[in-house]
Amino acid sequence: MNKAFVKNFLGSKQVASEVAQRAQRSVRAYKQFLEKQGFKVGDSFEHLPKSDKESYALAYSWEELLADDYEECFSIFRSSGSSGQTFYWPQMKSTSRSSPTALRIFLEDAFAVHQKKTLAIVGFSLGSWIGGDAMSWTLKSMAVDTTYPFYVFSPGNNLDEIIEMICKMSPFVDQIIVFLVPSAIAYLHLKASQLKQSLPLDKLKYVVTGEPFPESLRVSLQNRAGVGDDTPFMFSLYGSADTGTLGVESQASVALRKLLYRNNALATELGIESPIPHFFHFLATDTFLETVDGHLCITRWQGIPLIRYILYDQVSLYSWKELKQAVLTSKHLDSGNEALLEILSSASEQLPDLLAVTGRADKCVILGGSNFTEYMLDAAVKCEELDEILTGLYRAQMIYEEDRQYLAFDLEIRQDISPDKAMIDRVYYSLMQSLGRFQPIFLTYWQNIYSAWDNDPTKRILRLNFIPWPGLSQTTKTTIKQRGIIN
């Protein structure tokens, strides 16, 4: 197995050490945190303890957590609260001034907005959440300084307004970039169908954040739009309210993900497990990243400085140059993906290194001794095979009856779909095959034990409850992020 592309950290250790030393001198909460953990001020960076939201950000008063230059703050954002508790993060002028320029460079490179008349629609939840508020401000700041036609509309997650503006502006622009969370895309199209509005699929592009998504979602959208692999179509940003944006997809990293998604042998050779992670180029050069037990660990000076702070996202760090080389020299490359291979091979080796992200690692269910993360359940529910039946939104939880364990799914079905026996069986066996592929031990349990009850839907290991659209989709109006696992 070739793992030469794996890295232990990204960023500057020297910068990380300076951030830690400054925090030890000037941040009251961090000094108290070190004392509580049995560490002394002055300990070297490598010996400093790890922290997280519970042990650090929520354990001290906001005043004690602030940086010594907190008065340089210009805005305050809140987290979505999807991890259990909302928190507020001050943003500094020095780290935000370059955001409009950085976004302009990205959009010009990704979608050639400097050559095409473009409408950008902010469909993220507005208000104080960083995703919507920051993106709306950054896009409008960028638009003011562009010398070419670039329009911004910020209705938030009001899909009626989004659809109305898409239809109204379509004759005047070459493309429309919709910024929203991935789980809202299906609802956007279903809502348009309900309103009997025909969306210009050939003009729609997407920038998404807030949630991971399986590659099958992007593939399905591209197929419906009649867009080929060589056309920039949908890119994801990676970050958090705690840290701001850390990485972004490129056409090359999307091509990499598609190749691995379509070629199990190639992914296996590289030691990259299914579901295939997102590959984000690391952009936050003032930030130091490590991995701790597979979790992302961050050191960064900001309004509330973070030192060896763990985000419970499952992440690996990769060398872009080495991973690109490993893919292009693999013996498992197959025909039929020439467009993707051309994109990858022609991409610069100087692109930033990668964060390979597979979503939250602290949200999972345990079924038959196998851990299924939310990322795995997302991929199973949103697979291409079920796309014509399900919208992709679901709720999953473990239930127990008469000492037996079941995984119960609420699954939203598309309009005009009737859950007859044939459809129920198709969904059940598709989910079982996907889960078994992600966790082979579970597949063995199914084959040897659980399958004995497959002929009785009331005793199947998966309990499926089908909810007509928009039973789950309507929550996209009130919920910033969609979480599939119910605790």
Short mmCIF file of C-alpha atoms in Angstrom, two decimals, residues 27 29 52-67 75-91 127-131 240-244 302-306 309 311 480-481:
data_model
loop_
_atom_site.label_atom_id
_atom_site.label_comp_id
_atom_site.label_asym_id
_atom_site.label_seq_id
_atom_site.Cartn_x
_atom_site.Cartn_y
_atom_site.Cartn_z
CA VAL A 27 -5.03 34.65 27.42
CA ALA A 29 -8.50 31.08 30.02
CA ASP A 52 -11.88 21.07 22.48
CA LYS A 53 -15.11 23.02 22.73
CA GLU A 54 -16.27 21.27 25.89
CA SER A 55 -13.00 21.35 27.80
CA TYR A 56 -11.97 24.84 26.70
CA ALA A 57 -14.40 27.12 24.83
CA LEU A 58 -17.41 26.21 26.98
CA ALA A 59 -15.45 25.82 30.22
CA TYR A 60 -14.42 29.47 30.60
CA SER A 61 -16.11 32.84 30.36
CA TRP A 62 -16.07 34.60 27.01
CA GLU A 63 -14.06 37.45 28.51
CA GLU A 64 -11.34 35.04 29.70
CA LEU A 65 -11.09 33.42 26.25
CA LEU A 66 -10.52 36.59 24.23
CA ALA A 67 -7.21 37.43 22.54
CA SER A 75 -17.78 41.14 13.52
CA ILE A 76 -19.12 38.31 15.65
CA PHE A 77 -20.51 35.08 14.20
CA ARG A 78 -22.22 32.17 15.86
CA SER A 79 -21.86 28.47 15.28
CA SER A 80 -24.83 26.52 13.93
CA GLY A 81 -25.30 24.65 17.21
CA SER A 82 -25.51 21.31 15.39
CA SER A 83 -22.91 19.82 17.75
CA GLY A 84 -25.11 20.54 20.75
CA GLN A 85 -24.49 24.13 21.87
CA THR A 86 -24.16 27.44 20.08
CA PHE A 87 -21.00 29.48 20.58
CA TYR A 88 -19.96 32.96 19.46
CA TRP A 89 -16.72 33.66 17.61
CA PRO A 90 -15.27 37.18 17.12
CA GLN A 91 -13.69 37.83 13.71
CA GLY A 127 -28.69 36.03 10.53
CA SER A 128 -25.65 35.51 12.73
CA TRP A 129 -24.46 32.13 11.37
CA ILE A 130 -21.03 32.48 9.80
CA GLY A 131 -21.94 30.58 6.63
CA SER A 240 -16.16 25.86 10.80
CA ALA A 241 -17.46 28.72 12.90
CA ASP A 242 -14.59 27.94 15.28
CA THR A 243 -11.91 28.54 12.63
CA GLY A 244 -13.34 30.12 9.50
CA GLN A 302 -7.78 34.71 16.19
CA GLY A 303 -10.39 36.55 18.29
CA ILE A 304 -10.48 33.50 20.56
CA PRO A 305 -7.09 31.87 19.98
CA LEU A 306 -7.04 28.09 19.57
CA TYR A 309 -7.91 22.52 19.53
CA LEU A 311 -12.60 19.61 15.80
CA ILE A 480 -28.96 25.60 9.35
CA LYS A 481 -27.47 22.15 8.88
#
